[in-house]
Amino acid sequence: QQPVQSPQAVILREGEDAVINCSSSKALYSVHWYRQKHGEAPIFLMILLKGGEQKGHDKISASFNEKKQQSSLYLTASQLSYSGTYFCGTETGMNTGFQKLVFGTGTRLLVSP
Amino acid sequence: DTEVTQTPKHLVMGMTNKKSLKCEQHMGHRAMYWYKQKAKKPPELMFVYSYEKLSINESVPSRFSPECPNSSLLNLHLHALQPEDSALYLCASSQGQFQYFGAGTRLSVL
């Protein structure tokens, strides 16, 4: 069963902040965040591991609450380039040499000037 | 070179045709993946190859046949597909904790 993301869609003006949530019904080992623009490859943003810390770079950060089986992606001072569909990818266990990801339902983000 | 290259970009095929999708990476990654993505849906894992051996088959119908001839190349052979198989097929590779994706092959089955 795939993780559920909220909101399904959000429209922002440039410079505004957004939070995207990812909730799983299963215990998680890791959460991966990707952004996909229309017609393009999904691009890796960051990974959060069980027992790890909150991560971030530039104006994008994320947190992972293992007990609640949830992760959140924080976008601050949004830029036009942030537009796209955001997916969380979850792992329920560690695999050697590869990742078995189940992607969430997706959140469509549109940043307008 | 941090690219995963997929060919062709677009493919139209009939239900009786046989075709192949190709994926190539030259990053030295030892894990490669096939995903299927329907419009406005998340990617769904189909197959995982690790060190050129099939590690995961997510109960994919036999009309999809993966092949990993070497560590840089991944193929997906298609035969007797159904119209519901029309989708974007994404390839990815990894060495470490995250995956690099190609832009995909958009497949239409008539």
Coordinates of C-alpha atoms in Angstrom, one line a residue:
Chain A
Q1 CA 0.0 0.0 0.0
Q2 CA 1.5 3.3 -1.1
P3 CA 2.2 6.2 1.3
V4 CA -0.3 9.0 1.3
Q5 CA 0.9 12.5 0.6
S6 CA -0.8 15.8 1.6
P7 CA -1.8 18.1 0.2
Q8 CA -2.5 16.7 -3.2
A9 CA -1.8 20.0 -4.8
V10 CA -0.7 23.5 -3.7
I11 CA -0.3 26.8 -5.5
L12 CA 2.2 29.3 -4.1
R13 CA 3.4 32.8 -5.0
E14 CA 7.1 33.1 -5.3
G15 CA 8.7 33.6 -1.9
E16 CA 6.0 31.7 0.0
D17 CA 6.6 28.6 2.1
A18 CA 5.1 25.1 1.8
V19 CA 5.1 21.9 3.7
I20 CA 4.5 18.5 2.0
N21 CA 3.6 15.5 4.2
C22 CA 4.1 11.8 3.6
S23 CA 2.4 9.2 5.8
S24 CA 2.9 5.5 5.7
S25 CA 0.9 2.6 7.3
K26 CA 4.1 0.6 7.7
A27 CA 7.2 1.1 9.8
L28 CA 9.8 2.8 7.7
Y29 CA 13.6 2.4 7.4
S30 CA 14.1 5.4 5.1
V31 CA 12.3 8.2 3.2
H32 CA 13.6 9.6 -0.1
W33 CA 12.2 12.8 -1.6
Y34 CA 12.1 13.4 -5.4
R35 CA 10.8 16.2 -7.6
Q36 CA 9.6 15.5 -11.1
K37 CA 8.8 18.1 -13.7
H38 CA 6.4 17.3 -16.5
G39 CA 8.1 15.1 -19.1
E40 CA 11.3 14.9 -17.2
A41 CA 13.2 12.5 -14.9
P42 CA 12.5 12.5 -11.2
I43 CA 15.3 14.3 -9.4
F44 CA 16.6 13.2 -6.0
L45 CA 16.3 15.8 -3.3
M46 CA 17.3 14.1 -0.1
I47 CA 17.2 11.0 2.0
L48 CA 16.3 10.5 5.7
L49 CA 17.3 7.4 7.5
K50 CA 15.8 5.8 10.6
G51 CA 17.6 7.2 13.5
G52 CA 19.0 10.1 11.4
E53 CA 18.7 13.8 11.8
Q54 CA 16.6 16.3 10.0
K55 CA 18.3 17.3 6.8
G56 CA 18.3 20.3 4.5
H57 CA 20.2 22.2 2.0
D58 CA 19.6 25.7 0.8
K59 CA 15.9 26.4 1.3
I60 CA 14.6 22.8 1.2
S61 CA 14.7 20.6 4.3
A62 CA 12.9 17.5 5.6
S63 CA 12.1 15.7 8.8
F64 CA 11.3 12.1 9.6
N65 CA 9.2 11.0 12.5
E66 CA 9.8 7.2 12.8
K67 CA 7.2 6.7 15.5
K68 CA 4.5 8.3 13.5
Q69 CA 5.8 6.8 10.2
Q70 CA 5.7 10.2 8.7
S71 CA 8.0 12.6 6.9
S72 CA 7.6 16.2 5.9
L73 CA 9.4 18.3 3.2
Y74 CA 9.8 22.0 3.9
L75 CA 10.2 24.5 1.1
T76 CA 11.0 28.0 2.2
A77 CA 11.0 31.2 0.1
S78 CA 9.8 29.2 -2.9
Q79 CA 11.3 29.9 -6.3
L80 CA 9.7 29.3 -9.8
S81 CA 12.0 26.4 -10.2
Y82 CA 10.4 24.6 -7.3
S83 CA 7.3 23.8 -9.5
G84 CA 6.7 20.2 -10.2
T85 CA 5.4 17.0 -8.6
Y86 CA 7.0 15.9 -5.3
F87 CA 7.1 12.2 -4.4
C88 CA 8.2 10.6 -1.2
G89 CA 9.8 7.2 -1.7
T90 CA 9.8 4.9 1.3
E91 CA 11.7 1.8 2.3
T92 CA 10.5 -0.6 5.0
G93 CA 13.8 -2.4 5.3
M94 CA 17.4 -2.3 4.3
N95 CA 18.4 -4.1 1.1
T96 CA 22.1 -4.7 0.3
G97 CA 23.2 -2.9 -2.9
F98 CA 19.8 -1.4 -4.0
Q99 CA 16.7 0.4 -2.7
K100 CA 13.2 -1.0 -3.0
L101 CA 11.2 2.2 -3.0
V102 CA 7.4 2.5 -2.8
F103 CA 6.4 6.0 -3.9
G104 CA 3.7 8.1 -2.3
T105 CA 0.7 9.5 -4.0
G106 CA 2.5 12.7 -5.1
T107 CA 2.0 16.4 -4.4
R108 CA 1.7 18.9 -7.3
L109 CA 3.3 22.2 -6.5
L110 CA 2.9 25.3 -8.7
V111 CA 4.9 28.5 -7.9
S112 CA 3.6 31.6 -9.7
P113 CA 5.4 34.9 -10.1
Chain B
D1 CA 28.6 11.8 -16.6
T2 CA 25.6 11.6 -14.3
E3 CA 23.1 10.6 -16.9
V4 CA 20.8 7.7 -17.4
T5 CA 19.9 7.5 -21.0
Q6 CA 16.7 5.9 -22.3
T7 CA 15.8 5.1 -25.9
P8 CA 13.5 5.5 -27.6
K9 CA 11.8 8.5 -26.1
H10 CA 8.5 7.6 -27.6
L11 CA 7.2 4.3 -28.9
V12 CA 3.9 3.3 -30.5
M13 CA 3.3 -0.4 -30.9
G14 CA 0.4 -2.8 -31.7
M15 CA -0.6 -5.6 -29.5
T16 CA 1.1 -8.2 -31.6
N17 CA 4.4 -6.4 -31.9
K18 CA 7.7 -7.2 -30.2
K19 CA 9.8 -4.2 -29.1
S20 CA 12.5 -3.4 -26.7
L21 CA 13.3 -0.4 -24.4
K22 CA 16.9 0.4 -23.7
C23 CA 18.6 2.0 -20.7
E24 CA 22.2 3.0 -20.4
Q25 CA 24.4 4.5 -17.6
H26 CA 28.1 5.0 -17.4
M27 CA 28.4 6.0 -13.8
G28 CA 29.6 2.5 -12.7
H29 CA 26.3 1.9 -10.8
R30 CA 25.7 -1.8 -10.0
A31 CA 21.9 -1.5 -9.4
M32 CA 19.4 -0.8 -12.1
Y33 CA 15.7 -0.5 -12.0
W34 CA 12.6 -0.4 -14.2
Y35 CA 9.5 1.5 -13.1
K36 CA 6.1 2.1 -14.8
Q37 CA 4.4 5.4 -14.4
K38 CA 0.8 6.1 -15.4
A39 CA -0.3 9.7 -15.9
K40 CA -0.6 11.7 -12.6
K41 CA 0.5 8.6 -10.6
P42 CA 3.7 7.8 -8.8
P43 CA 6.3 5.5 -10.4
E44 CA 5.7 1.8 -9.6
L45 CA 8.7 -0.6 -9.3
M46 CA 8.8 -3.4 -11.8
F47 CA 12.2 -5.0 -11.6
V48 CA 15.5 -4.5 -9.8
Y49 CA 18.9 -5.8 -11.0
S50 CA 21.8 -5.8 -8.6
Y51 CA 25.2 -6.8 -10.0
E52 CA 23.6 -7.9 -13.2
K53 CA 21.3 -10.4 -11.4
L54 CA 17.5 -10.0 -11.1
S55 CA 16.9 -9.3 -7.4
I56 CA 13.3 -8.1 -7.5
N57 CA 10.3 -8.9 -9.8
E58 CA 7.2 -7.2 -8.5
S59 CA 4.9 -9.8 -10.0
V60 CA 5.1 -8.2 -13.4
P61 CA 3.3 -10.1 -16.3
S62 CA 5.5 -12.2 -18.4
R63 CA 4.8 -10.0 -21.5
F64 CA 7.5 -7.8 -19.9
S65 CA 10.9 -9.4 -20.0
P66 CA 13.9 -7.6 -18.5
E67 CA 17.5 -8.3 -19.4
C68 CA 20.8 -6.9 -18.1
P69 CA 23.5 -7.8 -20.6
N70 CA 26.2 -5.9 -18.7
S71 CA 26.6 -3.5 -15.8
S72 CA 25.9 -0.5 -18.0
L73 CA 22.9 -1.7 -19.9
L74 CA 19.4 -2.6 -19.1
N75 CA 16.7 -3.7 -21.6
L76 CA 13.0 -4.3 -21.3
H77 CA 11.6 -6.6 -23.9
L78 CA 7.9 -6.2 -24.7
H79 CA 5.6 -8.7 -26.4
A80 CA 1.9 -9.0 -26.8
L81 CA 1.2 -5.9 -24.7
Q82 CA -2.3 -4.6 -23.8
P83 CA -3.6 -1.1 -24.2
E84 CA -3.5 -0.7 -20.4
D85 CA 0.3 -1.1 -20.6
S86 CA 0.5 2.3 -22.1
A87 CA 2.6 4.4 -19.7
L88 CA 5.9 6.1 -19.1
Y89 CA 8.6 3.6 -18.4
L90 CA 11.4 4.9 -16.3
C91 CA 14.8 3.4 -15.8
A92 CA 17.0 4.3 -12.8
S93 CA 20.4 3.3 -11.5
S94 CA 22.1 3.6 -8.1
Q95 CA 25.3 3.1 -6.2
G96 CA 24.7 4.1 -2.7
Q97 CA 21.6 5.5 -1.1
F98 CA 19.7 7.2 -3.9
Q99 CA 18.7 6.6 -7.5
Y100 CA 19.3 8.5 -10.7
F101 CA 16.4 8.4 -13.1
G102 CA 16.3 8.6 -16.9
A103 CA 13.6 10.7 -18.6
G104 CA 11.7 7.7 -19.6
T105 CA 10.1 6.1 -22.7
R106 CA 6.5 7.0 -23.4
L107 CA 4.8 3.9 -24.7
S108 CA 1.5 3.8 -26.4
V109 CA -0.1 0.4 -27.1
L110 CA -2.8 0.4 -29.8

